[in-house]
XYZ file of C-alpha atoms in Angstrom:
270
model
C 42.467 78.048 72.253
C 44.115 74.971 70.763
C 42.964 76.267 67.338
C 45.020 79.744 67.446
C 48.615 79.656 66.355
C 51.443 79.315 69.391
C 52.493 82.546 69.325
C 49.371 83.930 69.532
C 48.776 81.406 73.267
C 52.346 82.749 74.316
C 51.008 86.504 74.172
C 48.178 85.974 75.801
C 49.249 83.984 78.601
C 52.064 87.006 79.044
C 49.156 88.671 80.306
C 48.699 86.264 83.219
C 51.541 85.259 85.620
C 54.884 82.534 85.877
C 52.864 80.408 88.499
C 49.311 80.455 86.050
C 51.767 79.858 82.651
C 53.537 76.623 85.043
C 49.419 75.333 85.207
C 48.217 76.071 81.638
C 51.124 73.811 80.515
C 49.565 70.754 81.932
C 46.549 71.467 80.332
C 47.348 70.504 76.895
C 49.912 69.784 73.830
C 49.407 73.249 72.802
C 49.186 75.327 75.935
C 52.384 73.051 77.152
C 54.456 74.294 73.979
C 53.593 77.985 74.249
C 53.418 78.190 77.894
C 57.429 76.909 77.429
C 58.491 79.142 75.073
C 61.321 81.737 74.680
C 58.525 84.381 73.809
C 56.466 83.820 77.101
C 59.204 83.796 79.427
C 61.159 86.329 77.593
C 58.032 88.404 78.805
C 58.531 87.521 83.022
C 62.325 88.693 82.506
C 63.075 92.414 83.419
C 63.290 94.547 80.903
C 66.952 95.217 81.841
C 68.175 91.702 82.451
C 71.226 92.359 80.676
C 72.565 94.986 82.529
C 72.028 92.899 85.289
C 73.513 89.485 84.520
C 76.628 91.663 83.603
C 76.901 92.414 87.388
C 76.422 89.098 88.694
C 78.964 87.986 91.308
C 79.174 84.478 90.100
C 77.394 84.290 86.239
C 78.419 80.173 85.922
C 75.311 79.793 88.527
C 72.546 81.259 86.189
C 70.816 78.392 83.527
C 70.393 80.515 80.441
C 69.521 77.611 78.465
C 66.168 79.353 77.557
C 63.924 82.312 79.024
C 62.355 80.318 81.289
C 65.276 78.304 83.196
C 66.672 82.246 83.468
C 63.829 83.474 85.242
C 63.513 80.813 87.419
C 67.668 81.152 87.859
C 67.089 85.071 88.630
C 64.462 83.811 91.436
C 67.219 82.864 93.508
C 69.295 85.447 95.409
C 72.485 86.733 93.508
C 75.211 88.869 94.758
C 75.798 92.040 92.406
C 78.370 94.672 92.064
C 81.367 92.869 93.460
C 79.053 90.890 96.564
C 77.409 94.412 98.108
C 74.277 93.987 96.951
C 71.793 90.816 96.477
C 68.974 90.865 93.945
C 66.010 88.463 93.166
C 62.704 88.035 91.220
C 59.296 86.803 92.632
C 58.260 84.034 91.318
C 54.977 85.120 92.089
C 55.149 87.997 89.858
C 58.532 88.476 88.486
C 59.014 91.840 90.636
C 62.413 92.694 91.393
C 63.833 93.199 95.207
C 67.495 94.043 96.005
C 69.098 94.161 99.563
C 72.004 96.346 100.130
C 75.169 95.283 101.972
C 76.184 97.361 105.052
C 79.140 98.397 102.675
C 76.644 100.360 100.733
C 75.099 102.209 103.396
C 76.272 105.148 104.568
C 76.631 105.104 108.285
C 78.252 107.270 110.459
C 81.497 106.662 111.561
C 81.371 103.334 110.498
C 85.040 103.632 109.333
C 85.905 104.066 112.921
C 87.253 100.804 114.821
C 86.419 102.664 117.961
C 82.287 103.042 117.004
C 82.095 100.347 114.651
C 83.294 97.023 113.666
C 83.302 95.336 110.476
C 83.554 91.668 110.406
C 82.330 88.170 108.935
C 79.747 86.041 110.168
C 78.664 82.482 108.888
C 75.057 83.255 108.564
C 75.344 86.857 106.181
C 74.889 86.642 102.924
C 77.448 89.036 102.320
C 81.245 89.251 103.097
C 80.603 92.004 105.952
C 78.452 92.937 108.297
C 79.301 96.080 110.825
C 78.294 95.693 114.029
C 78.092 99.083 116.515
C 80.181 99.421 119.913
C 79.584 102.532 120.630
C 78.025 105.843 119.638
C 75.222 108.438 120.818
C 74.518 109.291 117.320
C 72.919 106.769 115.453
C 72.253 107.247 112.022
C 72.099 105.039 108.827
C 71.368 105.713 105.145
C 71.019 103.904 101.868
C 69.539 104.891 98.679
C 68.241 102.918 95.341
C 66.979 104.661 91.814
C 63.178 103.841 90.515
C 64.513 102.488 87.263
C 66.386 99.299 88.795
C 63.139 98.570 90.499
C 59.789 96.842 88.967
C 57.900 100.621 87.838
C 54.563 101.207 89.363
C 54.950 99.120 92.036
C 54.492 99.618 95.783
C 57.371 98.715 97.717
C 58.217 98.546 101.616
C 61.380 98.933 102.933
C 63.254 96.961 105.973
C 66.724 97.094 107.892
C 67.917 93.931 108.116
C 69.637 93.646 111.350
C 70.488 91.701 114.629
C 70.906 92.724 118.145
C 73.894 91.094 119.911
C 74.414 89.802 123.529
C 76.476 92.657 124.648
C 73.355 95.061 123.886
C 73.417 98.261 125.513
C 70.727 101.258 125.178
C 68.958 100.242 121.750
C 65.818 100.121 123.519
C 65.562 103.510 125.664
C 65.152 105.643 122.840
C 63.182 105.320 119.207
C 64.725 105.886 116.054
C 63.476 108.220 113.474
C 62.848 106.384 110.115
C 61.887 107.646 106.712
C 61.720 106.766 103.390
C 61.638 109.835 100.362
C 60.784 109.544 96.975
C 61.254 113.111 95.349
C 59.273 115.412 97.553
C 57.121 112.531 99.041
C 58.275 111.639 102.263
C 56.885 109.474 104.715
C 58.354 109.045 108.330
C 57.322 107.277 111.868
C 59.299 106.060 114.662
C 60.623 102.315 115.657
C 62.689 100.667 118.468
C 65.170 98.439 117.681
C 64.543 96.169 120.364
C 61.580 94.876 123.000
C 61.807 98.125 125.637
C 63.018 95.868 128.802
C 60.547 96.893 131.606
C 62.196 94.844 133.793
C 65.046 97.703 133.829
C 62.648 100.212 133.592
C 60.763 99.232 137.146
C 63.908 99.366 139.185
C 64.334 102.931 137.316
C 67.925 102.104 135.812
C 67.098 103.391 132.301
C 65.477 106.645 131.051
C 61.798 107.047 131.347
C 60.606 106.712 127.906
C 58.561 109.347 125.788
C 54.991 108.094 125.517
C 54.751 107.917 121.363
C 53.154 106.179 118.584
C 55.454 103.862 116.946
C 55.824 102.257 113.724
C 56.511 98.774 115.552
C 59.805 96.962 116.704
C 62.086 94.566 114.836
C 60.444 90.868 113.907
C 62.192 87.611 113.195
C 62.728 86.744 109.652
C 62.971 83.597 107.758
C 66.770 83.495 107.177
C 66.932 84.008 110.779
C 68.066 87.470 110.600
C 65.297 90.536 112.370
C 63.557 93.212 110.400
C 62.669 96.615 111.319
C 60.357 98.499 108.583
C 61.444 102.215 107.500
C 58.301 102.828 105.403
C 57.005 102.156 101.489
C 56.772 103.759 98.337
C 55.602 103.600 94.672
C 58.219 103.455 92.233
C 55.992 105.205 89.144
C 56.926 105.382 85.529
C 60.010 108.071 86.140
C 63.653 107.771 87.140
C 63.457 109.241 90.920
C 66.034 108.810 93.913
C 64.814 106.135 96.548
C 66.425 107.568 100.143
C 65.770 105.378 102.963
C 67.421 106.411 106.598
C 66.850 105.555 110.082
C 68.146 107.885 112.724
C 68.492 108.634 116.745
C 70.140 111.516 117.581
C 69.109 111.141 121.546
C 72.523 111.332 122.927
C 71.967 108.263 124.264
C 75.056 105.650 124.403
C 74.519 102.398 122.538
C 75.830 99.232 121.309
C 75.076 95.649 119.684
C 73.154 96.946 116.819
C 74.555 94.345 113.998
C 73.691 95.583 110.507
C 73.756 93.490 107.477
C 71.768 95.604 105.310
C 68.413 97.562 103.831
C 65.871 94.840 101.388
C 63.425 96.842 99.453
C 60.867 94.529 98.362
C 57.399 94.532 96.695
C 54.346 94.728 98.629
C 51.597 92.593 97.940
C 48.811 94.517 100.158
C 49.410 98.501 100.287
C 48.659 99.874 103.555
């Protein structure tokens, strides 16, 4: 391979991946120079980087000294559209993931001090999160378009959430999730929190319906929970994302604390 001309390396080692390009430069003079050039790494960047350095939060943090200090700056989280959402690259693979801030979900009555309040907290990576007091209607909604994402990918999608001390009925009832691509639609059920069975012996909370569930909210590494709405595959064609989780039990609850809905890339499709 040292005998073929650089750009020639740099095209074929577009066909690999950032972490195998990072290991053919150590190999030798000439795999070092192409695996570090502008035409290689130019290749890992989206497609649409442009569009979305211009709606970077704080641009003076990205190193676009060259192709490759960008994508490893755009493998770092960065707030978009005014701090609402927060966007990153694998490293892995150079897939694109977003998160959405509470402010761009739609959530009932989330405008309402008396069901909802909006406030900071320390740990969020945005300027808000919303946490519920009270409502018997639950029901949250965000939505993305397949032509932000990485096309013909699978991706899952997660509420990012907490569940405060001054919980109250999250876990009698299980919320209706679903995530819709076009006509493709694919739904389950999930509790927000652990059922407490300790309540349930002494027969202080509703009997609960016996019912297959998706699974319950799991500890994440930035130390906020998960709960999973469901996947999709983002294709070749533009196409509405819709993700939602709903319960519409008439049961009273409180302490849900929402921060937002991540859609990220799946590496094993289930």
């Amino acid at each position: 391979m040292d005998s073929l001309p650089e750009d020639c390396v740099s095209k074929i080692l577009s066909y690999t991946s950032p972490p195998d390009a990072c290991r053919f430069s150590m190999v030798s003079s000439t795999l070092h120079s192409a695996a570090d050039s502008d035409l290689l790494w130019k290749s890992f960047c989206p497609s649409d980087y442009h569009r979305i350095l211009a709606r970077v939060l704080h641009p003076h943090t990205l190193d676009s000294s060259s192709y490759k200090n960008l994508f490893f700056s755009l493998c770092h989280p960065l707030l978009l559209d005014g701090g609402n959402m927060s966007f990153k690259l694998e490293k892995c693979s150079g897939k694109k993931s977003y998160i959405l801030s509470a402010r761009k979900l739609s959530i009932a009555w989330s405008s309402d001090p008396l069901y909802w309040c909006w406030r900071t907290v320390p740990e969020s990576r945005f300027k808000e999160v919303v946490e519920l007091r009270m409502v018997s209607w639950l029901e949250i909604r965000g939505g993305i378009w397949t032509r932000v994402l990485t096309a013909n990918t699978w991706y899952a999608v997660y509420l990012i959430m907490k569940i405060s001390h001054r919980k109250y009925g999250l876990d009698r009832v299980a919320c209706e999730v679903s995530v819709a691509v076009g006509e493709k639609v694919q739904s389950g059920k999930v509790y927000l929190c652990e059922k407490d069975e300790k309540k349930g012996k002494k027969g202080s909370v509703l009997k609960m319906e016996e019912e297959e569930v998706m699974g319950v909210a799991e500890k994440r590494e930035d130390g906020w929970m998960e709960i999973k709405l469901g996947e999709f595959f983002s294709g070749e064609n533009d196409e509405q994302v819709t993700m939602s989780l709903m319960e519409l039990g008439y049961q009273l609850k409180g302490g849900l604390v929402v921060e937002g809905m991540e859609i990220r890339p799946k590496h094993h499709h289930s």
